[in-house]
CSV table of C-alpha atoms and ligand atoms in Angstrom, one decimal:
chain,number,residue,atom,x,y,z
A,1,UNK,CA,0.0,0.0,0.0
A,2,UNK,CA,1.4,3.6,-0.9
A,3,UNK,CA,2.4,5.8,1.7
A,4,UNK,CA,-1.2,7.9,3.1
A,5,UNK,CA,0.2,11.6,1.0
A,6,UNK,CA,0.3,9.4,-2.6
A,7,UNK,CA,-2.4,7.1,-2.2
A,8,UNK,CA,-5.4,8.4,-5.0
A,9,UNK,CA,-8.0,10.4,-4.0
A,10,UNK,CA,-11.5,9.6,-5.0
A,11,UNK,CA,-12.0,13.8,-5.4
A,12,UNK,CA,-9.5,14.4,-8.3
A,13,UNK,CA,-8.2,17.7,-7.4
A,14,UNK,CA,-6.8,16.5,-4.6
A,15,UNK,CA,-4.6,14.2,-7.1
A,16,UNK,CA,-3.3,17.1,-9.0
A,17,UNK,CA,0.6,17.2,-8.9
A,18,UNK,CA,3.2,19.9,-10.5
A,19,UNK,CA,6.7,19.3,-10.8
A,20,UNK,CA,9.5,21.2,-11.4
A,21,UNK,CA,13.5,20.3,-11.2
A,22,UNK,CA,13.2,21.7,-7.7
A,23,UNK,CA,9.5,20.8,-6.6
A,24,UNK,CA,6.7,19.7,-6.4
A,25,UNK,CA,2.4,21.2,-6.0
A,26,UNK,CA,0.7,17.5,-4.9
A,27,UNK,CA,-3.0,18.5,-3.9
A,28,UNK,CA,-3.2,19.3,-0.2
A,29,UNK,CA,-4.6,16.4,1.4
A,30,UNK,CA,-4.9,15.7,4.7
A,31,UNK,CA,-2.0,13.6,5.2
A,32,UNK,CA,0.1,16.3,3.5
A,33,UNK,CA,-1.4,19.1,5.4
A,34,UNK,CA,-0.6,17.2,8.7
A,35,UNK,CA,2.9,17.2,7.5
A,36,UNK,CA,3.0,21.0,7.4
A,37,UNK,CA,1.8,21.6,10.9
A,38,UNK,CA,5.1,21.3,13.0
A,39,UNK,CA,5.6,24.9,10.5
A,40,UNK,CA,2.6,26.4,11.0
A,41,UNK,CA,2.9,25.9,14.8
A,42,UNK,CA,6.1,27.5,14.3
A,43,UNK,CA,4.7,30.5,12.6
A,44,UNK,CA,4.7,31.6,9.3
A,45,UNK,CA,4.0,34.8,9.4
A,46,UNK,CA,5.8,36.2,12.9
A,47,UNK,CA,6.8,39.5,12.2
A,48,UNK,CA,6.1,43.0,10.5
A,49,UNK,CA,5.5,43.6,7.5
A,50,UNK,CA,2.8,41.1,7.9
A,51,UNK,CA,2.0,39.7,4.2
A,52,UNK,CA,-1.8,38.5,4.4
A,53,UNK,CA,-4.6,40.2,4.8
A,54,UNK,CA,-7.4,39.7,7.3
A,55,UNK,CA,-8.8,37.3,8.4
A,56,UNK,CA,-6.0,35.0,8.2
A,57,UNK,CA,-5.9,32.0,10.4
A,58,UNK,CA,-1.7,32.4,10.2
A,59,UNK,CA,-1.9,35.2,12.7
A,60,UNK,CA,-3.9,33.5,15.2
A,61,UNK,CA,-2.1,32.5,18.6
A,62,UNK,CA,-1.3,28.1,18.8
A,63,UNK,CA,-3.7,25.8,19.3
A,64,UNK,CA,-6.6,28.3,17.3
A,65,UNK,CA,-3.9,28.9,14.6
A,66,UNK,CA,-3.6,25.3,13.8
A,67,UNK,CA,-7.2,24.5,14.1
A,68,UNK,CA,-8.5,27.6,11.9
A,69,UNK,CA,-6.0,27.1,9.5
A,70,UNK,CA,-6.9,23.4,8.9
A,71,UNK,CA,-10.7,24.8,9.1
A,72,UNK,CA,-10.1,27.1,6.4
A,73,UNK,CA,-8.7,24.9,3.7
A,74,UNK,CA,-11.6,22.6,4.8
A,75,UNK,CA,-14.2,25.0,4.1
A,76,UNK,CA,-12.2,26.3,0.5
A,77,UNK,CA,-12.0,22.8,-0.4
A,78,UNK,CA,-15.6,22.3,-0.2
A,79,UNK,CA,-16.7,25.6,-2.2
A,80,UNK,CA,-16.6,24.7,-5.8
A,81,UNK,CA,-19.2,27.1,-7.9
A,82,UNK,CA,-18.5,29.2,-11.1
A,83,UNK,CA,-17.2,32.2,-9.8
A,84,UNK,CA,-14.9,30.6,-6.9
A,85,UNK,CA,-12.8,27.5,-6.3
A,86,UNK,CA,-9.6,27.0,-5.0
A,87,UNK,CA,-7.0,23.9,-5.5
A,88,UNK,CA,-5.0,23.9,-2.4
A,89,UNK,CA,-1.1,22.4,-2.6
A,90,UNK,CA,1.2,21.3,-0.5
A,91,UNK,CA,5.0,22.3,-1.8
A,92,UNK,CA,7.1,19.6,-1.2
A,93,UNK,CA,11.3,20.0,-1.5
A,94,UNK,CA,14.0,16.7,-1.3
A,95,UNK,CA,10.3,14.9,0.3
A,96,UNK,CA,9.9,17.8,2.9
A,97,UNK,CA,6.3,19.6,3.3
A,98,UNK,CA,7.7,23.2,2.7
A,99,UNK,CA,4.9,25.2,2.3
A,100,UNK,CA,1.8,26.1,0.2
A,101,UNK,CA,1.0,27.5,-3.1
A,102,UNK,CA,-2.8,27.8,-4.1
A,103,UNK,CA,-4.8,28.4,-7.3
A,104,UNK,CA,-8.0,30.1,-6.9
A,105,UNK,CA,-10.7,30.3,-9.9
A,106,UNK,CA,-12.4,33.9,-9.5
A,107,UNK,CA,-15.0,34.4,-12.3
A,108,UNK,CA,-13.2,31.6,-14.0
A,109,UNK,CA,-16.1,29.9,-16.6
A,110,UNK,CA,-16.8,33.9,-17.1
A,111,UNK,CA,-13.6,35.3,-17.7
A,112,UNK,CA,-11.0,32.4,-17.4
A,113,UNK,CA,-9.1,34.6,-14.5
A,114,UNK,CA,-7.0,33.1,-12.0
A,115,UNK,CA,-5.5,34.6,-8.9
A,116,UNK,CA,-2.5,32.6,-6.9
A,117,UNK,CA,-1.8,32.3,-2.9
A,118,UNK,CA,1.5,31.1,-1.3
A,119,UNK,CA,3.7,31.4,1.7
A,120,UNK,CA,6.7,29.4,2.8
A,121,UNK,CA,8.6,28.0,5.8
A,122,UNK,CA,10.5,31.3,7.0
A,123,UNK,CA,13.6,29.2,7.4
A,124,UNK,CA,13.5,28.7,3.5
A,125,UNK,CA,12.4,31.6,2.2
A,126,UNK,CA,14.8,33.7,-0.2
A,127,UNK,CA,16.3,31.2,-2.3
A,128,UNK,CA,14.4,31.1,-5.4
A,129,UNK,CA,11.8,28.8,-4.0
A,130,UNK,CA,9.1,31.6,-4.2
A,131,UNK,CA,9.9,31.9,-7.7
A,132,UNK,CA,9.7,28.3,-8.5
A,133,UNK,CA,6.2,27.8,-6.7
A,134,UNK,CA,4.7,30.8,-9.0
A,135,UNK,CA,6.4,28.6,-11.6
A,136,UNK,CA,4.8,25.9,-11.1
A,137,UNK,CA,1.4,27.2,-10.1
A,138,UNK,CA,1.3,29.1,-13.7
A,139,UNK,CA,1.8,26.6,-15.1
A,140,UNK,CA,-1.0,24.9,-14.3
A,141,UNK,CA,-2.9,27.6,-14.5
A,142,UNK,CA,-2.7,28.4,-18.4
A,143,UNK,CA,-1.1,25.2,-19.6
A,144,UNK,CA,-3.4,23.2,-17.1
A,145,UNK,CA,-6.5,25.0,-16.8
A,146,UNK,CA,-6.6,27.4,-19.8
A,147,UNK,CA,-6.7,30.2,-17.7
A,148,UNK,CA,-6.2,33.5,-19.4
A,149,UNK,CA,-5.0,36.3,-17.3
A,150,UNK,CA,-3.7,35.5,-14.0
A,151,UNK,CA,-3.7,38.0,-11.1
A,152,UNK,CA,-1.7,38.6,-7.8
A,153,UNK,CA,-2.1,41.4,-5.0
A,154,UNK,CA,1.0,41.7,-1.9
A,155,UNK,CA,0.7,44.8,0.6
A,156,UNK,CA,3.0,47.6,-1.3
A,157,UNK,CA,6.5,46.8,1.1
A,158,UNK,CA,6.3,42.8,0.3
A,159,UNK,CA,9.2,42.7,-1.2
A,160,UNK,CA,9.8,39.3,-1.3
A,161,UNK,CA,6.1,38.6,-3.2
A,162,UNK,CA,6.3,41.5,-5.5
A,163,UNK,CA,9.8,41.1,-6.7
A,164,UNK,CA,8.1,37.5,-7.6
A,165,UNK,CA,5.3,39.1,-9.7
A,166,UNK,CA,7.8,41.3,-11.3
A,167,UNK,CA,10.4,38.6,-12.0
A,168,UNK,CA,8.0,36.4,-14.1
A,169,UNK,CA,6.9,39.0,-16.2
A,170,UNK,CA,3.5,40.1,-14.5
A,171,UNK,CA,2.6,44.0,-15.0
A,172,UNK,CA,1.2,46.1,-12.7
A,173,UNK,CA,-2.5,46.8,-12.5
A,174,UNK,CA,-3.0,49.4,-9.8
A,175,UNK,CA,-3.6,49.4,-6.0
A,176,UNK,CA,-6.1,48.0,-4.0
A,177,UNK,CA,-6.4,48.2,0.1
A,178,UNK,CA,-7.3,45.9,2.7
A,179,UNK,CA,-6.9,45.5,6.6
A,180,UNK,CA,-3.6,43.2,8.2
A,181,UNK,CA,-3.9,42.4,11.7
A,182,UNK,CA,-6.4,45.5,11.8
A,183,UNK,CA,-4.3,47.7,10.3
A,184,UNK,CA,-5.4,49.6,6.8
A,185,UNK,CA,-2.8,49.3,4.5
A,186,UNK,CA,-2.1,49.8,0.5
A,187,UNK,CA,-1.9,46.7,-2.1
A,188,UNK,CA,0.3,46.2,-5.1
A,189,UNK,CA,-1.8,44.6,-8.0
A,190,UNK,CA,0.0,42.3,-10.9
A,191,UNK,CA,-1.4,40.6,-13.4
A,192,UNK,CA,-0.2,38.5,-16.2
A,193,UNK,CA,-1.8,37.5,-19.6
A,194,UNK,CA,-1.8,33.9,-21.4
A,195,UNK,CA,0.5,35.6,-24.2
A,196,UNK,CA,2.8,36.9,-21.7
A,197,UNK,CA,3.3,33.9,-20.1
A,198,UNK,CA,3.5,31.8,-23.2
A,199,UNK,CA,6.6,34.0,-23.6
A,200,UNK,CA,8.4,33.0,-20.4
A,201,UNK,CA,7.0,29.4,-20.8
A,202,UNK,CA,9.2,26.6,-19.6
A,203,UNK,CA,9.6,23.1,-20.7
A,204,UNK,CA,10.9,21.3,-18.1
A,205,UNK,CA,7.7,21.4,-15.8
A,206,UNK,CA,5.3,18.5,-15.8
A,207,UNK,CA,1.4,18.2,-14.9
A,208,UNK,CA,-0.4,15.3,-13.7
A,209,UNK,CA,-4.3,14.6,-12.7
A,210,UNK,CA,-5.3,17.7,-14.3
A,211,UNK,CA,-8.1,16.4,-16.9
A,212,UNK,CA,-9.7,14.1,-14.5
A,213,UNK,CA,-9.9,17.7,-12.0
A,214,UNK,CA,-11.3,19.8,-14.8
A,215,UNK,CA,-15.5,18.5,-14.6
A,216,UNK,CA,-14.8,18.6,-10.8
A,217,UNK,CA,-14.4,22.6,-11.3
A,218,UNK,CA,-17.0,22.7,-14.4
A,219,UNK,CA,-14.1,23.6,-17.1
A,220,UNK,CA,-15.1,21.5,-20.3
A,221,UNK,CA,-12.0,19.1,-21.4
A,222,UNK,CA,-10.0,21.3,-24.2
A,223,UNK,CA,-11.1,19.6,-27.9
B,1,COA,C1,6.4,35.3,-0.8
B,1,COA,C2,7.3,34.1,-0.7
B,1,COA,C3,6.5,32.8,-1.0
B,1,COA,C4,8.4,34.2,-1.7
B,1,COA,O1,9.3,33.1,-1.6
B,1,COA,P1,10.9,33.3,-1.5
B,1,COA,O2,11.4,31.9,-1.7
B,1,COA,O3,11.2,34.1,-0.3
B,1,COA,O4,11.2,34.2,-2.8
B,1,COA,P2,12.5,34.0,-3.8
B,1,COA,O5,13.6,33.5,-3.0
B,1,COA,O6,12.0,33.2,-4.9
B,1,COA,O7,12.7,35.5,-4.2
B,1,COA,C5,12.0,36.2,-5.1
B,1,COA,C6,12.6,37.5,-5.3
B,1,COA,O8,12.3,38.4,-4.2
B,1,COA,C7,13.6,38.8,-3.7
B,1,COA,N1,13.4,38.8,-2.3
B,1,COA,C8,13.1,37.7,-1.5
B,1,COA,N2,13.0,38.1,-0.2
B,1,COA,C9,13.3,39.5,-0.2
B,1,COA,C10,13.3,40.5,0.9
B,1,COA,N3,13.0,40.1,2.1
B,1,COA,N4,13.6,41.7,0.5
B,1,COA,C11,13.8,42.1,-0.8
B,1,COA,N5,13.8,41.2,-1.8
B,1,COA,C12,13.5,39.9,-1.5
B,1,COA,C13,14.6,37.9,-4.2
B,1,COA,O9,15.9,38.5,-4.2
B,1,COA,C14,14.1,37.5,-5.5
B,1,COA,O10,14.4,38.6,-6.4
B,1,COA,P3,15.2,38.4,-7.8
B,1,COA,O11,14.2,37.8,-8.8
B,1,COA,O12,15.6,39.7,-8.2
B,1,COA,O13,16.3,37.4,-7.4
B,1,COA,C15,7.9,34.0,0.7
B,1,COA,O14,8.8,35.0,0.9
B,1,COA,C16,6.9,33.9,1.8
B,1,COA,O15,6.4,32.9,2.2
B,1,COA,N6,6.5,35.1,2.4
B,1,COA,C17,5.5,35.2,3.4
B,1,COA,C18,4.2,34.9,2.9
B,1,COA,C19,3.8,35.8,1.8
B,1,COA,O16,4.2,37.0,1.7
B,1,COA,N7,3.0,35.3,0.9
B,1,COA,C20,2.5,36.0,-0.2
B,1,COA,C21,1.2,36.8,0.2
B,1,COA,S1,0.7,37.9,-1.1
């Protein structure tokens, strides 16, 4: 019998895998999520600038942190309509649970837009890894899914997540505002077309249980 984190799901998106030389999006199941707890009861987000916006389970005090973080990829798991769902993965590095990198459908069947999610352990964060993950999620995204524009919002002094934007071609597309921890604050929006991608498109990233997720998420098969 396969180990619990690559034993098939009966609910295909949760059998959706990305891989790049450096890593790999599997679909966060509950085994893999469990594998990510020792980091969030380290803390992912510890210090200012905080990165999300509210409410974010991540800023919560351990046990609730934990517990309302597992509660909220529950509940996003379970919402699948045409104008939201959202494939949750766990990033995994040399077998390690490293973080998580998520594809949310807003509008999708109307407008084929995308927008993308992430953080990662703090311990592993500026080495490219960021990168990578948008990478991959892209990826599936337009090559995947057939998305065609793809969007991504980080409070303005993210550096870390806007310099990611920026470095795979994304353009910006104004400001928006929301609260963190309470706090107002301005947003850098990015966004990123099919065509630009195409340009930057790699070859060396594979996809795997995409067309059995597509009728989960009501995208027809391409022709
Ligand atoms: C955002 C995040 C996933 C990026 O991952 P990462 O591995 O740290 O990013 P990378 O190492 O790929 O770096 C991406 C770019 O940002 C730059 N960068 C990274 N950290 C930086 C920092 N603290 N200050 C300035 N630049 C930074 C890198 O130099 C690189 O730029 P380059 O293309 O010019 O080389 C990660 O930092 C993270 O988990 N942050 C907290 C959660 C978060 O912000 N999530 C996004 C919410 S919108």
């Amino acid at each position: 019998m396969p180990p619990p984190d690559t034993a098939v799901s009966s609910y295909p998106p949760l059998n959706v895998q990305v891989h790049t030389p450096r890593l790999s999006l599997l679909g966060a199941t509950d085994a893999l999520l469990e594998r990510l707890v020792p980091t969030v009861r380290k803390g992912v987000a510890t210090e200012p600038p905080w990165p999300f916006d509210d409410p974010m389970s991540l800023y919560e005090d351990e046990p609730d942190r934990t517990w309302a973080w597992l509660r909220r990829v529950w509940a996003g798991r379970g919402r699948v309509d045409d104008n939201f769902w959202r494939l949750y993965f766990v990033v995994v590095v040399d077998g390690q649970a490293v973080g998580m990198q998520d594809l949310i459908g807003s509008d999708f069947a109307t407008f084929g837009t995308v927008t993308t999610f992430s953080w990662l352990d703090p311990d592993l964060r500026g080495r490219g890894l960021g990168k990578e993950m948008r990478h991959a999620i892209l990826h599936l995204a337009f090559d995947g899914i057939g998305a065609r524009e793809a969007g991504s919002d980080a409070f303005f002094d993210n550096q870390a997540s806007n310099r990611v934007s920026q470095a795979l071609g994304y353009e910006r597309n104004g400001i928006d505002r929301a609260t963190r921890r309470g706090e107002a604050a301005e947003l850098l929006r990015w966004r990123i077309t099919r065509e630009q991608w195409a340009k930057g498109r790699r070859d060396d990233i594979t996809l795997a249980g995409v067309a059995e997720c597509l009728p989960v998420l009501g995208i027809p098969s391409p022709a």
